[in-house]
PDB file of C-alpha atoms and ligand atoms in Angstrom:
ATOM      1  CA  UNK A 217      73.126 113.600 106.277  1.00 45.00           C
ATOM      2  CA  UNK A 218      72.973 109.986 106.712  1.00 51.00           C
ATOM      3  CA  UNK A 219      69.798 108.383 107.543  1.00 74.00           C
ATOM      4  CA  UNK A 220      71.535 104.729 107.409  1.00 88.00           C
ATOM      5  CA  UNK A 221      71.772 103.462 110.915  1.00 94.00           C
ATOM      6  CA  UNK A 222      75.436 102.761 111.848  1.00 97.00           C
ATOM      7  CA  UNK A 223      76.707  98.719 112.094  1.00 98.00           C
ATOM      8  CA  UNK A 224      77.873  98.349 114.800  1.00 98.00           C
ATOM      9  CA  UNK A 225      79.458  94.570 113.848  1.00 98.00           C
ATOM     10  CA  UNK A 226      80.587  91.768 116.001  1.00 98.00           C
ATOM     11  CA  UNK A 227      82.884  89.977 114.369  1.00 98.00           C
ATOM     12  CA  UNK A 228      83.122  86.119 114.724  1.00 98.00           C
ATOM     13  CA  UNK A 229      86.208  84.133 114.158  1.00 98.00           C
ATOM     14  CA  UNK A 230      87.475  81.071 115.185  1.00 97.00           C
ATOM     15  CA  UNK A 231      91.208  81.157 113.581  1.00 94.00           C
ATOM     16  CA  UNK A 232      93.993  83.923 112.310  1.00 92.00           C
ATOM     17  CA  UNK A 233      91.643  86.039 111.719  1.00 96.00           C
ATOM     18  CA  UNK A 234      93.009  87.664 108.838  1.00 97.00           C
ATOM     19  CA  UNK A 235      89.323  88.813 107.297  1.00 98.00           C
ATOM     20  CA  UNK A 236      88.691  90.691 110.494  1.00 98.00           C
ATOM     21  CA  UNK A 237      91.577  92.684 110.162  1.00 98.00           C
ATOM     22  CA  UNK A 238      91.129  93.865 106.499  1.00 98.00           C
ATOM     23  CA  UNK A 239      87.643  94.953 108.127  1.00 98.00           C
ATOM     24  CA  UNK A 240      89.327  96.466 111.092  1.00 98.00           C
ATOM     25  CA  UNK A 241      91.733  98.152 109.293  1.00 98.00           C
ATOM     26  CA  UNK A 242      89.210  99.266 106.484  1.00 98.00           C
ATOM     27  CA  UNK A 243      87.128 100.749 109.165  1.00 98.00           C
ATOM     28  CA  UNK A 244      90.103 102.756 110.852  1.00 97.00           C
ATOM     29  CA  UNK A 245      91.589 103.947 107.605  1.00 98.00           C
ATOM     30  CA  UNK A 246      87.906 105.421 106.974  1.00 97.00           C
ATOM     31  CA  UNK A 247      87.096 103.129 103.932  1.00 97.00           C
ATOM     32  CA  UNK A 248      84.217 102.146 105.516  1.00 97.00           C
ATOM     33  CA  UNK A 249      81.876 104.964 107.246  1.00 94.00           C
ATOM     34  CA  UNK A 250      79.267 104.845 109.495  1.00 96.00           C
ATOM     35  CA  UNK A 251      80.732 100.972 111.283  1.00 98.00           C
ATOM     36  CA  UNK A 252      82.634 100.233 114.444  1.00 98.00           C
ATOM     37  CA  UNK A 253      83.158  96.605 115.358  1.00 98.00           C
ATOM     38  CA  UNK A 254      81.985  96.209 118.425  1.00 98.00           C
ATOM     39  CA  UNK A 255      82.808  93.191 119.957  1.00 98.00           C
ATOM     40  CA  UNK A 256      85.022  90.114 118.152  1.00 98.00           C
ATOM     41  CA  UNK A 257      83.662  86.617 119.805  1.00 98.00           C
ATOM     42  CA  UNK A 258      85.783  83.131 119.054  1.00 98.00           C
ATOM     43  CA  UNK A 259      84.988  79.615 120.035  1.00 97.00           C
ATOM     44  CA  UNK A 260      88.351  79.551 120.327  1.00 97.00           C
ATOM     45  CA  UNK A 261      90.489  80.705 123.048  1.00 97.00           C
ATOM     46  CA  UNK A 262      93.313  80.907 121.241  1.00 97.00           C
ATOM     47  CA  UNK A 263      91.863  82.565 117.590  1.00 97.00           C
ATOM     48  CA  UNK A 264      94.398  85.081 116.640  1.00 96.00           C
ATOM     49  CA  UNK A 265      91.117  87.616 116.317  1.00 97.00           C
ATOM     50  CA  UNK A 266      91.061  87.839 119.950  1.00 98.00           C
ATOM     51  CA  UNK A 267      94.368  88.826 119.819  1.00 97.00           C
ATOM     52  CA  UNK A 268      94.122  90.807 118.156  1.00 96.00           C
ATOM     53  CA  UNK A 269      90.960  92.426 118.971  1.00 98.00           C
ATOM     54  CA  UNK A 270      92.473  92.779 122.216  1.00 97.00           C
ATOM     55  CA  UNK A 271      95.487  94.830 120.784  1.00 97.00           C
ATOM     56  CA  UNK A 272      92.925  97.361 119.474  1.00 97.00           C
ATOM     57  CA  UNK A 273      90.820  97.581 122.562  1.00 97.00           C
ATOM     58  CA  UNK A 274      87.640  95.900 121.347  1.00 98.00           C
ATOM     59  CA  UNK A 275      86.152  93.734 123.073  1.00 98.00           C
ATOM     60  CA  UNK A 276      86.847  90.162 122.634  1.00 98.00           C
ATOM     61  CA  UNK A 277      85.155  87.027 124.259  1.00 98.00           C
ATOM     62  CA  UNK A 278      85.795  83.410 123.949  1.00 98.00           C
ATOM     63  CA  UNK A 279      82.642  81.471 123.941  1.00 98.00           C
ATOM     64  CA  UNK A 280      82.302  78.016 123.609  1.00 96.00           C
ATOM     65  CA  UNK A 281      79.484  75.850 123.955  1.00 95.00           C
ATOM     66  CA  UNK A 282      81.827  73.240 126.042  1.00 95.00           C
ATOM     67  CA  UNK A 283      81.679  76.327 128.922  1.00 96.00           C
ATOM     68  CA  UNK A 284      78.015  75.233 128.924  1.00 97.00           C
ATOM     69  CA  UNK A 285      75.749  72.155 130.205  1.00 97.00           C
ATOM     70  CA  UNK A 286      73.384  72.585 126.907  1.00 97.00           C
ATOM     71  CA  UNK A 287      73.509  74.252 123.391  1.00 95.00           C
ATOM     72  CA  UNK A 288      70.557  75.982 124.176  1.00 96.00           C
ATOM     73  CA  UNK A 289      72.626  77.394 127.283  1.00 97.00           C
ATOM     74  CA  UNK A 290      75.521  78.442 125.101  1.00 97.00           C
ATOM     75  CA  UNK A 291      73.288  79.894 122.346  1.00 97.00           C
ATOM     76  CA  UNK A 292      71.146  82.148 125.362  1.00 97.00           C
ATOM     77  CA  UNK A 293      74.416  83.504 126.391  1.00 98.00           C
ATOM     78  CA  UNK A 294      76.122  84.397 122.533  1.00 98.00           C
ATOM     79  CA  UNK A 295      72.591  86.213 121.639  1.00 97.00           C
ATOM     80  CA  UNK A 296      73.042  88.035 125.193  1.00 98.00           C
ATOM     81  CA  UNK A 297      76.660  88.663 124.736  1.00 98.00           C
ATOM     82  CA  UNK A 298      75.533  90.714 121.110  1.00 98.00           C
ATOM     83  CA  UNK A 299      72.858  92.516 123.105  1.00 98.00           C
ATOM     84  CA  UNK A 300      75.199  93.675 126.219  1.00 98.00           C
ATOM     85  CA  UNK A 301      77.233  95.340 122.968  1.00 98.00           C
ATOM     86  CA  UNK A 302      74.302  96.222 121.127  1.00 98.00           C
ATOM     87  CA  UNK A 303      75.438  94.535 118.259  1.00 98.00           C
ATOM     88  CA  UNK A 304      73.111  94.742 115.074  1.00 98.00           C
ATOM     89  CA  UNK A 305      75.265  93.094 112.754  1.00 98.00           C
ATOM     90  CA  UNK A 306      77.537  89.847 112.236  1.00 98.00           C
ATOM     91  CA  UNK A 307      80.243  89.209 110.009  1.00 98.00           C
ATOM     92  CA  UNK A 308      81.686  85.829 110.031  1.00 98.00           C
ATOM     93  CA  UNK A 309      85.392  85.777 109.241  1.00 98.00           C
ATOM     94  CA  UNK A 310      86.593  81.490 109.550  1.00 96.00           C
ATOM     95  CA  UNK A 311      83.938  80.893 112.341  1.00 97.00           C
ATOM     96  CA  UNK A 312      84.058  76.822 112.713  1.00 94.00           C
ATOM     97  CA  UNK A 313      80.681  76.539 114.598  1.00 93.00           C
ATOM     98  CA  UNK A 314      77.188  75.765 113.368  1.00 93.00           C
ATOM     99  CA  UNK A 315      74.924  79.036 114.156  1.00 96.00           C
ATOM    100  CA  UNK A 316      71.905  78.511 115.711  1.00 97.00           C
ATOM    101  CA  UNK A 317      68.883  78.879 113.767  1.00 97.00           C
ATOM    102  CA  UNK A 318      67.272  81.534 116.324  1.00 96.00           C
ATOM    103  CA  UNK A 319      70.005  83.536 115.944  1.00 97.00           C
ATOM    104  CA  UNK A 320      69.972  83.405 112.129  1.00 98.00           C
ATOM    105  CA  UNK A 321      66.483  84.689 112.488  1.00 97.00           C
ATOM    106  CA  UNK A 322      67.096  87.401 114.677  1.00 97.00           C
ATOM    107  CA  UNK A 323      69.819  88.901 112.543  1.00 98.00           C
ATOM    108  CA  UNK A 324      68.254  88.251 109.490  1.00 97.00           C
ATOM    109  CA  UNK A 325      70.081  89.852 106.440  1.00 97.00           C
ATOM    110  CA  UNK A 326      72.372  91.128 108.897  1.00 98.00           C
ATOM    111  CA  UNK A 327      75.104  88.422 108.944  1.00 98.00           C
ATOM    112  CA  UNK A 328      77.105  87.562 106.429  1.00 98.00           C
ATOM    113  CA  UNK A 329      79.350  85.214 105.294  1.00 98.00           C
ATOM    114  CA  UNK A 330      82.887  84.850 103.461  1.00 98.00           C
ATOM    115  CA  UNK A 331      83.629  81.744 101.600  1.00 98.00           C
ATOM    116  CA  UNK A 332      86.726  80.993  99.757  1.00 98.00           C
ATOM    117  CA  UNK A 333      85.338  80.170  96.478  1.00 98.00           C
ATOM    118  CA  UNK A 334      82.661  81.106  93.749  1.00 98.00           C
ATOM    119  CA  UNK A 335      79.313  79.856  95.674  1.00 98.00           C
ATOM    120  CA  UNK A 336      77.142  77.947  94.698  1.00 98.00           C
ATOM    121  CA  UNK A 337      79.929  75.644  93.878  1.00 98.00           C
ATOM    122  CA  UNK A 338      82.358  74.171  96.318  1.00 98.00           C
ATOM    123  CA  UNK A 339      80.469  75.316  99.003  1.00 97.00           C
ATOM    124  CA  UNK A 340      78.609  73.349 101.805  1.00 94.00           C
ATOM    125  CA  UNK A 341      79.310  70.518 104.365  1.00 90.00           C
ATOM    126  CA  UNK A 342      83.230  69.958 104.624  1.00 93.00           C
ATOM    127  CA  UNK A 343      84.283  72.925 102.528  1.00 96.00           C
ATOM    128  CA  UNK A 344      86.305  74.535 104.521  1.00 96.00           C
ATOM    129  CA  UNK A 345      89.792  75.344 104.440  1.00 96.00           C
ATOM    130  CA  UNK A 346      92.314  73.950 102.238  1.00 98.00           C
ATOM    131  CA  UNK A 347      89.533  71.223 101.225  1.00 98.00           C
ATOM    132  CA  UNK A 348      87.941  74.048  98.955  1.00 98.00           C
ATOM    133  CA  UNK A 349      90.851  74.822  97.317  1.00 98.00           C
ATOM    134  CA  UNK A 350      91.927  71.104  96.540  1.00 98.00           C
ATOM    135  CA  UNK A 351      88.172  70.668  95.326  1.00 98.00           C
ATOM    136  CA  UNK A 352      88.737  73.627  92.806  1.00 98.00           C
ATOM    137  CA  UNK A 353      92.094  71.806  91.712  1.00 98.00           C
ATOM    138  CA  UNK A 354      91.079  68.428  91.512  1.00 98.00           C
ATOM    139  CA  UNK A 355      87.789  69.805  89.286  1.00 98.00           C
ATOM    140  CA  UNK A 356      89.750  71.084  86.711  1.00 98.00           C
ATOM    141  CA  UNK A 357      88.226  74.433  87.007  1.00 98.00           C
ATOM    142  CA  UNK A 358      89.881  77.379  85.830  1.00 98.00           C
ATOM    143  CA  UNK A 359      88.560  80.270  87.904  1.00 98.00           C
ATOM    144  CA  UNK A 360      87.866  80.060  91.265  1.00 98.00           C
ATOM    145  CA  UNK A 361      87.325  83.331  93.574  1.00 98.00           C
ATOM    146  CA  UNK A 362      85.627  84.669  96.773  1.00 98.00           C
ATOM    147  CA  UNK A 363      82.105  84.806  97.629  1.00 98.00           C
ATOM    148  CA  UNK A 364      80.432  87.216 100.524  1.00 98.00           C
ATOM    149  CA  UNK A 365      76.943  86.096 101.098  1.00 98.00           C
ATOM    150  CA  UNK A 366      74.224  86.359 103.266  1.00 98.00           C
ATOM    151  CA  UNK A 367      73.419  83.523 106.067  1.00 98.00           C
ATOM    152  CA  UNK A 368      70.837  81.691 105.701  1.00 97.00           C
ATOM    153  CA  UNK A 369      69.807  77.996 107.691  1.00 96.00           C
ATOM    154  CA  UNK A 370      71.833  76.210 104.746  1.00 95.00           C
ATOM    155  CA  UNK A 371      75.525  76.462 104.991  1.00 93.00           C
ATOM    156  CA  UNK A 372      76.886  78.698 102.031  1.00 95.00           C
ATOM    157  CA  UNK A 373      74.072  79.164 100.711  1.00 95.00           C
ATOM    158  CA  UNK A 374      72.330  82.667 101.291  1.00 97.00           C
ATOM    159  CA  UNK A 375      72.015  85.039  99.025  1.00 98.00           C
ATOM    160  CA  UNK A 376      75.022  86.478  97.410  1.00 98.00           C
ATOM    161  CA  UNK A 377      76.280  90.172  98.258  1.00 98.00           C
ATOM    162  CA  UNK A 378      79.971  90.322  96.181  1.00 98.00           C
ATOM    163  CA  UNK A 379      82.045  87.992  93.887  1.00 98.00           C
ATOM    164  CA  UNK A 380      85.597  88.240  92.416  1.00 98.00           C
ATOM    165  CA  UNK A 381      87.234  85.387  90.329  1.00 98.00           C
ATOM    166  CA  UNK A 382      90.985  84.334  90.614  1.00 98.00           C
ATOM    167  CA  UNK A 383      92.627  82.361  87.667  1.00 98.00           C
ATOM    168  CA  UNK A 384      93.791  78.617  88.957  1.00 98.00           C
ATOM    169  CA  UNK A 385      96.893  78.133  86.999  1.00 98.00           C
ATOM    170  CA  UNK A 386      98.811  75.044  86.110  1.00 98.00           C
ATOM    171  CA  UNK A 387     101.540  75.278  88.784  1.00 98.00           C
ATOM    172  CA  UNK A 388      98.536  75.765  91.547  1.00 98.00           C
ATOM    173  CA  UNK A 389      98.603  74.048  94.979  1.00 98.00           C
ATOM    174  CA  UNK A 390      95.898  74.149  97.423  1.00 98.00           C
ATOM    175  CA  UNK A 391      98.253  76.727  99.226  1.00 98.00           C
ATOM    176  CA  UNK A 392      99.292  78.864  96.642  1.00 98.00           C
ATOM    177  CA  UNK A 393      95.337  79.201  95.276  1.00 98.00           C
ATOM    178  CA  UNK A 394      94.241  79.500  98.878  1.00 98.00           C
ATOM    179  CA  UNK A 395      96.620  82.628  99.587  1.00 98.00           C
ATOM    180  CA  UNK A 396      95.850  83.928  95.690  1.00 98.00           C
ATOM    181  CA  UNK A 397      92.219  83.646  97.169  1.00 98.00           C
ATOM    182  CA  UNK A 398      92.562  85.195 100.573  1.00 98.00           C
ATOM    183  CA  UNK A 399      93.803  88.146  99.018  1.00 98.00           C
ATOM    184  CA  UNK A 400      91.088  89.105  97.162  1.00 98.00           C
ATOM    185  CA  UNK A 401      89.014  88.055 100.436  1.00 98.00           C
ATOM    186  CA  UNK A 402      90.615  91.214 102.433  1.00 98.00           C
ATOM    187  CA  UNK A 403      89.689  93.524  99.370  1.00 98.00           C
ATOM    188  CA  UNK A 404      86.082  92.038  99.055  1.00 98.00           C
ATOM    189  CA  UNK A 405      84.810  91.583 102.397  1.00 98.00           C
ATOM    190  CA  UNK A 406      85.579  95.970 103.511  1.00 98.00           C
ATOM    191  CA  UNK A 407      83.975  96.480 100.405  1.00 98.00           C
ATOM    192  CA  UNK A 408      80.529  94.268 101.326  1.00 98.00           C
ATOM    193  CA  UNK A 409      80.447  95.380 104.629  1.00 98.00           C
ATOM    194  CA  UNK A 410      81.118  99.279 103.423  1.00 98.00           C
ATOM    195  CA  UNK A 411      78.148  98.329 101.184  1.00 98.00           C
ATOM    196  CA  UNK A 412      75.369  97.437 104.011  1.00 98.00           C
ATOM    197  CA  UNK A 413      77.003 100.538 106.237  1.00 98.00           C
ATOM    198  CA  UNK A 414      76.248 102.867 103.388  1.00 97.00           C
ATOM    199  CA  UNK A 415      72.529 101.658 103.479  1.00 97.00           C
ATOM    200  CA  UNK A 416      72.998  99.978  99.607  1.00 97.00           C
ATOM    201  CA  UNK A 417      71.517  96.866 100.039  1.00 98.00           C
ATOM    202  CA  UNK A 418      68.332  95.500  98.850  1.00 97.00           C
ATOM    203  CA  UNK A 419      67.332  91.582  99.373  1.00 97.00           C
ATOM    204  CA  UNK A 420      64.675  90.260  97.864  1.00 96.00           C
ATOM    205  CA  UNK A 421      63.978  86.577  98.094  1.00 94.00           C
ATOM    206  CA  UNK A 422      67.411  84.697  97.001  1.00 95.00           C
ATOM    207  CA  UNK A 423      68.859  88.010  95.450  1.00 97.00           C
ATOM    208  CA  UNK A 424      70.908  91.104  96.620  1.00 98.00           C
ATOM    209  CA  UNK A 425      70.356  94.288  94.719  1.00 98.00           C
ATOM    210  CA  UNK A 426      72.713  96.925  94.930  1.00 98.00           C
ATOM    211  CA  UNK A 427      71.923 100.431  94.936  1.00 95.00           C
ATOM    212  CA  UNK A 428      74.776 102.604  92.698  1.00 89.00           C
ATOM    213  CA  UNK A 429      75.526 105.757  93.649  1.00 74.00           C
ATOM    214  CA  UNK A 430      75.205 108.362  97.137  1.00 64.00           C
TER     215      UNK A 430
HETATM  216  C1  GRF B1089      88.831  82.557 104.909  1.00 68.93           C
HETATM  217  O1  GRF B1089      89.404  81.884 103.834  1.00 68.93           O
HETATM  218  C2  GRF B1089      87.342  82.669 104.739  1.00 68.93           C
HETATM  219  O2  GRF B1089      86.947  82.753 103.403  1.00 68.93           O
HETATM  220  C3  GRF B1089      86.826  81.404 105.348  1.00 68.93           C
HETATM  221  O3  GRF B1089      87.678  81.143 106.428  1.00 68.93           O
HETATM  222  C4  GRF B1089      88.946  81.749 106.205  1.00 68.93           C
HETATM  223  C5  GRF B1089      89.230  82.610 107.397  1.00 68.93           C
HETATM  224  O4  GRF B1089      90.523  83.168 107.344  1.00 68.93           O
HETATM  225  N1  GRF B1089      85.437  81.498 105.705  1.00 68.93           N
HETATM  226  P1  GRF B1089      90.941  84.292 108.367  1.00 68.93           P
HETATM  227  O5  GRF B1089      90.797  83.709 109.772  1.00 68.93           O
HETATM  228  O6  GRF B1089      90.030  85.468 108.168  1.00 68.93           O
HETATM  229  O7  GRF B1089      92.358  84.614 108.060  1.00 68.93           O
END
């Protein structure tokens, strides 16, 4: 019996899109019940996602506000887009663009975020990238991680869903923590996502509770 009502996620991604397919390939190998992704969108016509969205017969659409005379233009047609596919949840995977605040609002605890460190720090304007990773370094920290949270109007900064921590070592370069760190990402990000399919999470104000057990 399952009472939850099934994700069905849009996915968007502006790059590789590496995150989508651990969720892709989550969902297909049954790891995650009860979620199809429904649609992949990219502001990017040449994001690998759409690729390879496109490989496994979902549907994939570039959208980018430069097809459009006004943001409000371009944001009209994205919140249509997830309504033609009946989308009722967003998982951001590398998506480079600001979201609009109306569509933060309409989705609200329903999108979520991946960032490649342990939010609340090195998070926020310009961490992106390989800049997070040479922030972590250049800190001195010794654990760093991946962070799925859930969007809010500030960037990386909603509340927080899942954590893991990955050791920085000595020998660490921005590339070698980033790929230590994207890793973990494609373990962590199935298992939020399995998490809000299987109805087994709360949010109360800035905090996430997670329900144990069937
Ligand atoms: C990941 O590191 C993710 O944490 C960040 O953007 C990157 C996207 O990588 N938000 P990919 O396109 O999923 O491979």
């Amino acid at each position: 019996m399952n009472a939850v009502e099934r994700l069905h996620i849009s996915v968007f991604a502006s790059g590789r899109g590496s995150n989508f397919q651990a969720l892709l390939q989550a969902i297909e190998e049954k790891k995650i019940p009860n979620a199809d992704i429904v649609l992949v969108l990219s502001n990017n016509s040449d994001a690998g996602a759409l690729e390879v969205a496109r490989a496994h017969n979902i549907p994939a659409v570039h959208l980018s506000q430069k097809q459009f005379a006004t943001e409000a233009e371009f944001n009209r047609k994205l919140l249509q887009t997830l309504e033609d596919h009946h989308a009722n949840f967003i998982a951001l995977a590398g998506y480079m663009k600001r979201i609009d605040p109306a569509l933060i609002q309409r989705y609200r605890n329903r999108m979520i975020n991946i960032h490649p460190a342990l939010l609340p720090a090195f998070g926020g304007k310009g961490m992106y990238g390989l800049h997070v990773h040479e922030a972590v370094i250049a800190s001195g920290a010794r654990i760093t991680g991946a962070t799925v949270h859930i969007v809010d109007e500030q960037y990386d900064h909603g509340p927080i869903v899942l954590q893991s921590a990955v050791g920085v070592e000595d020998r660490d370069t921005p590339e070698t923590l980033a790929s230590r760190v994207l890793e973990i990402e494609h373990q962590l990000y199935p298992e939020a996502v399995r998490l809000f399919a299987e109805g087994k999470i709360n949010v109360n104000g800035s905090r996430v509770y997670i329900r144990n057990g069937s």
